[in-house]
CSV table of C-alpha atoms in Angstrom, one decimal:
chain,number,residue,atom,x,y,z
A,1,MET,CA,0.0,-0.1,0.0
A,2,THR,CA,2.8,2.4,0.8
A,3,SER,CA,4.5,1.9,-2.5
A,4,LEU,CA,1.1,2.4,-4.3
A,5,LEU,CA,0.5,5.7,-2.5
A,6,ALA,CA,3.9,6.9,-3.4
A,7,ALA,CA,3.5,6.0,-7.1
A,8,LEU,CA,0.1,7.7,-7.2
A,9,SER,CA,1.5,10.9,-5.6
A,10,LEU,CA,4.4,11.1,-8.1
A,11,ALA,CA,2.1,10.6,-11.0
A,12,LEU,CA,-0.4,13.3,-9.8
A,13,LEU,CA,2.5,15.7,-9.1
A,14,SER,CA,3.0,16.0,-12.8
A,15,LEU,CA,-0.5,17.4,-13.2
A,16,LEU,CA,0.2,20.1,-10.6
A,17,SER,CA,-2.7,22.0,-8.9
A,18,LEU,CA,-6.7,25.2,-7.8
A,19,PRO,CA,-7.2,26.8,-4.6
A,20,ALA,CA,-9.8,25.0,-2.5
A,21,HIS,CA,-10.8,24.3,1.1
A,22,ALA,CA,-10.8,21.2,3.2
A,23,ALA,CA,-13.9,19.1,2.5
A,24,ASP,CA,-15.3,15.6,2.7
A,25,ARG,CA,-14.8,14.0,-0.7
A,26,PRO,CA,-16.1,13.8,-3.3
A,27,TYR,CA,-16.9,17.3,-2.5
A,28,ILE,CA,-14.6,20.3,-2.9
A,29,VAL,CA,-16.0,22.6,-0.3
A,30,ALA,CA,-18.8,20.7,1.6
A,31,ASN,CA,-18.3,19.0,4.8
A,32,SER,CA,-20.5,16.1,6.1
A,33,GLY,CA,-22.2,15.7,9.3
A,34,ALA,CA,-22.5,12.0,9.0
A,35,ALA,CA,-20.4,9.8,11.3
A,36,GLU,CA,-19.2,6.5,10.1
A,37,GLU,CA,-19.7,3.9,12.8
A,38,ASP,CA,-16.4,1.9,12.0
A,39,GLU,CA,-14.1,4.9,11.7
A,40,GLU,CA,-12.0,4.2,15.0
A,41,GLN,CA,-8.3,5.1,14.8
A,42,VAL,CA,-8.0,4.7,11.0
A,43,TRP,CA,-6.4,6.6,8.2
A,44,SER,CA,-7.6,7.8,4.9
A,45,VAL,CA,-5.8,9.3,2.0
A,46,GLU,CA,-7.8,11.4,-0.6
A,47,ASN,CA,-6.1,12.9,-3.8
A,48,TRP,CA,-7.6,15.0,-6.5
A,49,VAL,CA,-6.5,17.2,-9.4
A,50,ARG,CA,-8.6,20.2,-10.8
A,51,GLN,CA,-8.5,22.3,-13.9
A,52,ALA,CA,-10.5,25.5,-14.5
A,53,GLY,CA,-9.5,28.3,-16.7
A,54,ARG,CA,-5.9,29.1,-16.5
A,55,GLN,CA,-5.3,27.2,-13.2
A,56,LYS,CA,-4.4,23.6,-12.4
A,57,SER,CA,-4.1,22.0,-9.0
A,58,LEU,CA,-3.2,18.9,-7.2
A,59,THR,CA,-4.3,18.1,-3.6
A,60,ILE,CA,-3.1,15.2,-1.4
A,61,ALA,CA,-5.1,15.0,1.9
A,62,PRO,CA,-4.3,12.5,4.6
A,63,GLU,CA,-6.9,12.2,7.5
A,64,TYR,CA,-6.8,10.4,10.8
A,65,ALA,CA,-10.1,9.6,12.5
A,66,PHE,CA,-9.5,9.3,16.3
A,67,SER,CA,-13.1,8.1,16.7
A,68,PRO,CA,-16.4,8.4,14.6
A,69,ASP,CA,-16.8,11.8,16.0
A,70,ASN,CA,-13.3,13.5,15.8
A,71,SER,CA,-10.9,13.7,13.0
A,72,LEU,CA,-7.9,15.6,11.8
A,73,GLN,CA,-7.2,16.2,8.1
A,74,ALA,CA,-4.2,17.9,6.4
A,75,GLU,CA,-4.4,19.2,2.8
A,76,PHE,CA,-1.2,19.7,0.9
A,77,ARG,CA,-1.8,21.6,-2.4
A,78,ARG,CA,0.4,22.7,-5.3
A,79,VAL,CA,-1.1,25.4,-7.4
A,80,VAL,CA,-0.2,26.5,-11.0
A,81,ASP,CA,-1.5,29.7,-12.5
A,82,ARG,CA,-0.4,30.8,-15.9
A,83,ASP,CA,-1.0,34.6,-15.0
A,84,ASN,CA,-0.4,34.8,-11.2
A,85,GLY,CA,2.5,32.2,-10.8
A,86,ASN,CA,2.7,29.1,-9.0
A,87,GLY,CA,2.3,28.4,-5.2
A,88,HIS,CA,1.7,25.9,-2.4
A,89,GLU,CA,-1.1,25.8,0.1
A,90,ILE,CA,-1.5,23.8,3.4
A,91,GLU,CA,-4.8,23.5,5.3
A,92,ILE,CA,-5.3,21.9,8.8
A,93,GLU,CA,-8.9,20.9,9.6
A,94,PHE,CA,-10.3,19.6,12.8
A,95,LYS,CA,-13.9,18.1,12.7
A,96,HIS,CA,-16.1,17.2,15.7
A,97,LEU,CA,-19.6,15.6,15.3
A,98,PHE,CA,-22.2,15.9,18.0
A,99,ASN,CA,-24.4,12.9,17.2
A,100,ARG,CA,-24.6,9.9,15.0
A,101,ILE,CA,-26.7,9.9,11.8
A,102,ALA,CA,-27.2,6.1,11.9
A,103,ARG,CA,-29.2,6.4,15.1
A,104,GLU,CA,-31.2,9.7,14.5
A,105,GLY,CA,-31.3,10.0,10.7
A,106,TRP,CA,-29.4,13.4,10.8
A,107,GLY,CA,-26.0,14.6,12.0
A,108,TRP,CA,-24.3,17.8,12.7
A,109,GLY,CA,-20.9,19.1,13.9
A,110,VAL,CA,-18.3,21.9,13.8
A,111,VAL,CA,-15.3,22.2,11.5
A,112,LEU,CA,-12.3,24.5,12.3
A,113,ALA,CA,-9.8,25.1,9.5
A,114,LEU,CA,-6.5,27.0,9.3
A,115,ASP,CA,-5.1,28.0,5.9
A,116,MET,CA,-1.5,28.7,5.1
A,117,GLU,CA,0.0,29.7,1.6
A,118,ARG,CA,3.4,30.4,0.0
A,119,PRO,CA,3.9,31.8,-3.4
A,120,GLU,CA,6.7,30.3,-5.6
A,121,GLY,CA,9.9,31.4,-3.9
A,122,GLY,CA,8.3,33.3,-1.0
A,123,PRO,CA,7.7,32.7,2.6
A,124,TRP,CA,4.7,30.9,4.2
A,125,THR,CA,2.0,33.3,5.4
A,126,HIS,CA,-1.3,32.8,7.2
A,127,ALA,CA,-4.1,32.9,4.6
A,128,ALA,CA,-7.4,32.5,6.6
A,129,THR,CA,-9.1,30.8,9.5
A,130,SER,CA,-12.6,29.5,9.1
A,131,LEU,CA,-15.4,27.9,11.1
A,132,SER,CA,-18.3,25.9,9.7
A,133,LEU,CA,-21.3,24.0,11.0
A,134,PRO,CA,-22.2,21.0,8.7
A,135,LEU,CA,-25.7,19.5,8.9
A,136,THR,CA,-26.5,16.2,7.1
A,137,LEU,CA,-29.9,14.8,6.6
A,138,GLN,CA,-30.6,11.2,5.5
A,139,LEU,CA,-33.3,11.5,2.9
A,140,ASP,CA,-33.6,7.8,1.8
A,141,GLU,CA,-32.0,5.0,3.6
A,142,ALA,CA,-32.6,2.4,0.8
A,143,SER,CA,-30.6,4.6,-1.8
A,144,ALA,CA,-28.2,6.2,0.6
A,145,SER,CA,-29.5,9.6,-0.4
A,146,LEU,CA,-27.9,12.5,1.8
A,147,LEU,CA,-28.5,16.3,1.8
A,148,HIS,CA,-25.5,18.4,3.3
A,149,LEU,CA,-25.9,22.1,4.5
A,150,ASN,CA,-22.9,24.0,5.7
A,151,LEU,CA,-23.0,27.5,7.3
A,152,GLY,CA,-19.9,29.2,8.4
A,153,VAL,CA,-17.5,32.3,8.6
A,154,ALA,CA,-14.0,32.8,7.3
A,155,LYS,CA,-11.5,35.5,8.2
A,156,PRO,CA,-9.0,36.0,5.4
A,157,ARG,CA,-5.8,37.6,6.3
A,158,GLU,CA,-6.1,41.5,6.3
A,159,GLU,CA,-9.7,41.3,5.0
A,160,ARG,CA,-13.1,41.4,6.5
A,161,ARG,CA,-15.0,38.3,7.7
A,162,VAL,CA,-16.9,36.5,5.0
A,163,PHE,CA,-20.0,34.4,5.5
A,164,THR,CA,-20.0,31.1,3.7
A,165,GLY,CA,-22.6,28.5,2.8
A,166,VAL,CA,-22.8,25.2,1.0
A,167,ILE,CA,-25.6,23.0,-0.3
A,168,ALA,CA,-24.8,19.5,-1.5
A,169,ALA,CA,-26.4,16.2,-2.1
A,170,GLU,CA,-25.6,12.5,-3.2
A,171,ARG,CA,-27.6,9.7,-4.3
A,172,GLU,CA,-26.6,6.0,-5.1
A,173,LEU,CA,-28.0,5.1,-8.5
A,174,TRP,CA,-26.8,1.6,-8.8
A,175,ARG,CA,-24.5,-0.6,-7.0
A,176,ARG,CA,-21.4,1.1,-5.9
A,177,THR,CA,-22.0,4.1,-8.0
A,178,SER,CA,-23.4,7.4,-6.9
A,179,LEU,CA,-24.2,10.9,-8.4
A,180,PHE,CA,-23.2,14.0,-6.2
A,181,ALA,CA,-23.5,17.7,-6.7
A,182,GLU,CA,-22.7,21.0,-4.6
A,183,ALA,CA,-23.2,24.7,-4.9
A,184,ALA,CA,-20.9,26.8,-2.6
A,185,ARG,CA,-20.0,30.4,-1.7
A,186,ASP,CA,-16.7,30.5,0.2
A,187,ARG,CA,-14.1,33.1,0.9
A,188,GLU,CA,-12.8,33.0,-2.7
A,189,GLY,CA,-16.2,33.1,-4.6
A,190,ARG,CA,-18.8,30.8,-6.0
A,191,LEU,CA,-18.5,27.1,-7.0
A,192,LEU,CA,-20.7,24.7,-8.9
A,193,HIS,CA,-19.5,21.0,-8.9
A,194,ALA,CA,-21.2,17.8,-9.9
A,195,GLY,CA,-20.1,14.4,-10.9
A,196,VAL,CA,-20.1,10.6,-10.2
A,197,ARG,CA,-18.3,8.5,-7.7
A,198,HIS,CA,-17.7,4.7,-8.2
A,199,TRP,CA,-16.4,2.4,-5.5
A,200,ILE,CA,-13.9,0.1,-6.9
A,201,LYS,CA,-14.0,-1.6,-3.4
A,202,ARG,CA,-16.9,-0.6,-1.2
A,203,GLU,CA,-15.9,1.7,1.6
A,204,ARG,CA,-12.2,1.2,0.8
A,205,LEU,CA,-11.2,2.5,-2.7
A,206,ALA,CA,-13.2,5.1,-4.7
A,207,VAL,CA,-12.6,7.1,-7.9
A,208,ASP,CA,-14.4,10.3,-8.9
A,209,LEU,CA,-15.0,12.2,-12.1
A,210,ALA,CA,-16.7,15.6,-12.0
A,211,TRP,CA,-17.2,18.9,-13.7
A,212,GLN,CA,-16.9,22.4,-11.9
A,213,ARG,CA,-17.5,26.0,-12.6
A,214,VAL,CA,-15.6,28.7,-10.6
A,215,ARG,CA,-16.4,32.4,-10.3
A,216,SER,CA,-14.2,34.7,-8.1
A,217,ASP,CA,-12.4,37.8,-8.3
A,218,GLU,CA,-9.2,36.2,-9.5
A,219,LEU,CA,-10.6,33.3,-11.7
A,220,ARG,CA,-13.5,32.5,-13.8
A,221,GLY,CA,-13.7,29.2,-15.7
A,222,SER,CA,-14.8,25.6,-15.8
A,223,GLY,CA,-13.1,22.2,-16.0
A,224,ILE,CA,-12.8,18.7,-14.7
A,225,VAL,CA,-12.0,17.3,-11.3
A,226,LEU,CA,-10.5,13.7,-11.0
A,227,GLY,CA,-10.1,12.1,-7.6
A,228,LEU,CA,-8.9,8.8,-6.1
A,229,ALA,CA,-9.3,8.0,-2.4
A,230,TRP,CA,-8.4,5.2,0.0
A,231,TYR,CA,-10.2,4.6,3.4
A,232,ASP,CA,-9.8,2.6,6.4
A,233,LEU,CA,-6.0,2.2,6.1
């Protein structure tokens, strides 16, 4: 497994990387309030590449679940921008859930994230701190349909606070394959994102293919998102 992860990382690095925030894949911005009952002292590694307009990005995001209710994730990102130059980003995210969706049909929690960024050849600087409250509703147990709502606030460096919001949904259409979509407003602008996730091995290995449209002060464009994720390592 270690050699496989290393090979994937080297392959994806050749694609380089878009700015984004910590999220629960297959989403780019949305966090889930659903606790996985078997996530107890386990690792996961999520990787995705994005392309929109003049930007490309690669993100590698290991996460450790202390328990089904508490997890810590680090996102390491390489950004390439034809006009504004290249750079790196790191985001550290802690999530705590207050209840279990399997017992009550809904779940909610709190997510605290810290962003750091470094332009090519420059120093690391604090980019933003954000707080979000994710709420997840189980719409249909038979088809694993979920609705995610996030409300939060972000404080970019040397800028005013920005209120953020996300609505996202997912539904399993057939065995091991689901459709998902999200609409988000975060500290950088607006995002529309939709695609399909297929489980190569249920709850262990997943691949994502999606389309996105980004609108912000610095970037407007659309493109693809490719993801590959391992769970319960």
